[in-house]
JSON list of C-alpha atoms in Angstrom, two decimals:
[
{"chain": "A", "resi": 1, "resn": "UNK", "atom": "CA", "xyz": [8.69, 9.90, -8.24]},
{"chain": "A", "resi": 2, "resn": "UNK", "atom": "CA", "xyz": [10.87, 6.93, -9.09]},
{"chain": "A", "resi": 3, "resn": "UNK", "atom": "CA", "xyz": [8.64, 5.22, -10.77]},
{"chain": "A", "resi": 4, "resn": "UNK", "atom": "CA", "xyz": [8.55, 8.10, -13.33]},
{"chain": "A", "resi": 5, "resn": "UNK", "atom": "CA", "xyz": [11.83, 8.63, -13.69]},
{"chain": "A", "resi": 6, "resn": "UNK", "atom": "CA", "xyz": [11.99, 4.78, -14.73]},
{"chain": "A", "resi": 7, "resn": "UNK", "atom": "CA", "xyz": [13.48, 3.46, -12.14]},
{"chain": "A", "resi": 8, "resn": "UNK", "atom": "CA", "xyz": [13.61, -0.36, -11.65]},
{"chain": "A", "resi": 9, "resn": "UNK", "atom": "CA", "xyz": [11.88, -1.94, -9.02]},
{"chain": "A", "resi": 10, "resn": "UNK", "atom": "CA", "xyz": [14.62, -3.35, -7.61]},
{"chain": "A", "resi": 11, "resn": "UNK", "atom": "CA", "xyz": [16.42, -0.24, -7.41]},
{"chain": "A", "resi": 12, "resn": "UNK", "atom": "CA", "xyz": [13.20, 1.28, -5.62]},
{"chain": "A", "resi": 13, "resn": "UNK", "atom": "CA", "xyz": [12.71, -1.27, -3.55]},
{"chain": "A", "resi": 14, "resn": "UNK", "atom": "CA", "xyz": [16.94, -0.77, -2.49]},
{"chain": "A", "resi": 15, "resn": "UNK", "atom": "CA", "xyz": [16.29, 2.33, -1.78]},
{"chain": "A", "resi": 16, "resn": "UNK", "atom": "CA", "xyz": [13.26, 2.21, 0.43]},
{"chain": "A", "resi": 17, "resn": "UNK", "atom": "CA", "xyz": [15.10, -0.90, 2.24]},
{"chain": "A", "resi": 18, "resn": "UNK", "atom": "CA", "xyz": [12.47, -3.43, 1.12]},
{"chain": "A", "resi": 19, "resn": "UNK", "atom": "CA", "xyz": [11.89, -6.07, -0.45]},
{"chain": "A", "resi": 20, "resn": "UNK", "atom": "CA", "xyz": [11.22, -6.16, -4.31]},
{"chain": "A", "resi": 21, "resn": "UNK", "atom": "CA", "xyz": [7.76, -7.81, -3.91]},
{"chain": "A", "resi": 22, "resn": "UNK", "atom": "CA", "xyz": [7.11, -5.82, -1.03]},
{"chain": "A", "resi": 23, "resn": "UNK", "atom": "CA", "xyz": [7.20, -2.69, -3.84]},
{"chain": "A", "resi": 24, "resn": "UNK", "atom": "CA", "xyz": [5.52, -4.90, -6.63]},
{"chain": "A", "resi": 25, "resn": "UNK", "atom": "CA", "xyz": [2.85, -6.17, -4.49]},
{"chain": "A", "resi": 26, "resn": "UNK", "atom": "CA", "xyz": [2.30, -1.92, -3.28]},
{"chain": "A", "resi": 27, "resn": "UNK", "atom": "CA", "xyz": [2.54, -1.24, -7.05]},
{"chain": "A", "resi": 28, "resn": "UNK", "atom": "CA", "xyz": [-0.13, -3.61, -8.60]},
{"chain": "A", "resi": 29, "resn": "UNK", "atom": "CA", "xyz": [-2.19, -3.30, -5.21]},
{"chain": "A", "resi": 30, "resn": "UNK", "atom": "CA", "xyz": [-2.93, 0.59, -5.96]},
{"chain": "A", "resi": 31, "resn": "UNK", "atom": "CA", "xyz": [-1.83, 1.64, -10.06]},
{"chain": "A", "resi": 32, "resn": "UNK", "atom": "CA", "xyz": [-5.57, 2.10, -11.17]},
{"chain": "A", "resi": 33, "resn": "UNK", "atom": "CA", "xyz": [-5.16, 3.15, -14.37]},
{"chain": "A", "resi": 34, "resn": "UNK", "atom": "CA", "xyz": [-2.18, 1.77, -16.52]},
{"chain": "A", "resi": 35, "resn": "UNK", "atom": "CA", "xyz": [-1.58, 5.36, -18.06]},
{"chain": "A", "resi": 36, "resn": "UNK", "atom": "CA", "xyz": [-1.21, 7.37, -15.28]},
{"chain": "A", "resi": 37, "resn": "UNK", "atom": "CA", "xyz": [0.53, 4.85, -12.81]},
{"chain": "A", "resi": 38, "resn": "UNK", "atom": "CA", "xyz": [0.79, 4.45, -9.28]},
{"chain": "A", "resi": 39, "resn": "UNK", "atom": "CA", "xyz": [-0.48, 7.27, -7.33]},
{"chain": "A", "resi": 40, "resn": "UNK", "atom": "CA", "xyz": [0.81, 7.87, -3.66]},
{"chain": "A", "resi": 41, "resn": "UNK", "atom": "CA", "xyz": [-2.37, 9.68, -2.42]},
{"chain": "A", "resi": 42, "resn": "UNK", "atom": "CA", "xyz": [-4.77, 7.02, -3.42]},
{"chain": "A", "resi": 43, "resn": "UNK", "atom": "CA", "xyz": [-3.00, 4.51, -2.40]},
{"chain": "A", "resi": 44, "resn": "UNK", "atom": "CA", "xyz": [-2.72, 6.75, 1.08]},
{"chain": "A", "resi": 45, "resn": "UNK", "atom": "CA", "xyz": [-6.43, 7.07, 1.38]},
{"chain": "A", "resi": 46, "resn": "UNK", "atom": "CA", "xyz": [-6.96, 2.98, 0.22]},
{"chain": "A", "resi": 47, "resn": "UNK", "atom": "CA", "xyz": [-4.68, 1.56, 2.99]},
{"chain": "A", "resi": 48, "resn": "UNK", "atom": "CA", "xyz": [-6.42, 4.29, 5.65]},
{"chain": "A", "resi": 49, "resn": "UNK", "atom": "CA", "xyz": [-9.70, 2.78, 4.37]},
{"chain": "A", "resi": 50, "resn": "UNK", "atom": "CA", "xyz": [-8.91, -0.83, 4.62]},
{"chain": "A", "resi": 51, "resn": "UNK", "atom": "CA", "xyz": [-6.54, -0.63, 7.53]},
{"chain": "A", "resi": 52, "resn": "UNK", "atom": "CA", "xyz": [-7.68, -3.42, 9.83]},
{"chain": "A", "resi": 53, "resn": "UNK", "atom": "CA", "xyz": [-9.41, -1.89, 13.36]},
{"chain": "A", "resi": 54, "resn": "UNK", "atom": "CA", "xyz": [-8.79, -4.00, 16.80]},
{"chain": "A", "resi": 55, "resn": "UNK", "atom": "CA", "xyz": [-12.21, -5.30, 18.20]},
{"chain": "A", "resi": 56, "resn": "UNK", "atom": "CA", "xyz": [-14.27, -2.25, 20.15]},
{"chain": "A", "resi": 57, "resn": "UNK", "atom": "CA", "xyz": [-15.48, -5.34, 22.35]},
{"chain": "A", "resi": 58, "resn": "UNK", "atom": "CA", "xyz": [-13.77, -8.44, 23.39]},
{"chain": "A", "resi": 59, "resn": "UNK", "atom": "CA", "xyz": [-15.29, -11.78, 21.93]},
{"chain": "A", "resi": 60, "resn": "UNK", "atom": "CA", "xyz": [-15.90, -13.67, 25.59]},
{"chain": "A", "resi": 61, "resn": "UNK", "atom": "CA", "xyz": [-17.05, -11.88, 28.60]},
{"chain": "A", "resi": 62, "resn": "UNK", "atom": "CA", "xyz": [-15.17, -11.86, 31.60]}
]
């Protein structure tokens, strides 16, 4: 919503209380298409997709 409203990122990333290459990083990580801009859903469903999973077995046996 900021981002549309042309909001610096710097100003979004004050807002959110993070870092400015915290927000870049986010930004660039999930915009897709140049036109349309960063989209919050996808990039929702991208980190749930490559969200790192702890080990269903431990790597030595007791």
């Amino acid at each position: 919503m900021m981002m549309r409203a042309t909001h610096s990122i710097r100003a979004i990333a004050t807002h959110l209380g993070r870092a400015p290459s915290t927000v870049s990083r986010e930004i660039a990580r999930h915009t897709v298409d140049p036109i349309k801009g960063y989209d919050a859903g996808l990039a929702g469903y991208r980190a749930r997709l490559t969200r790192h999973r702890p080990r269903q077995r431990p790597k030595l046996h007791p």
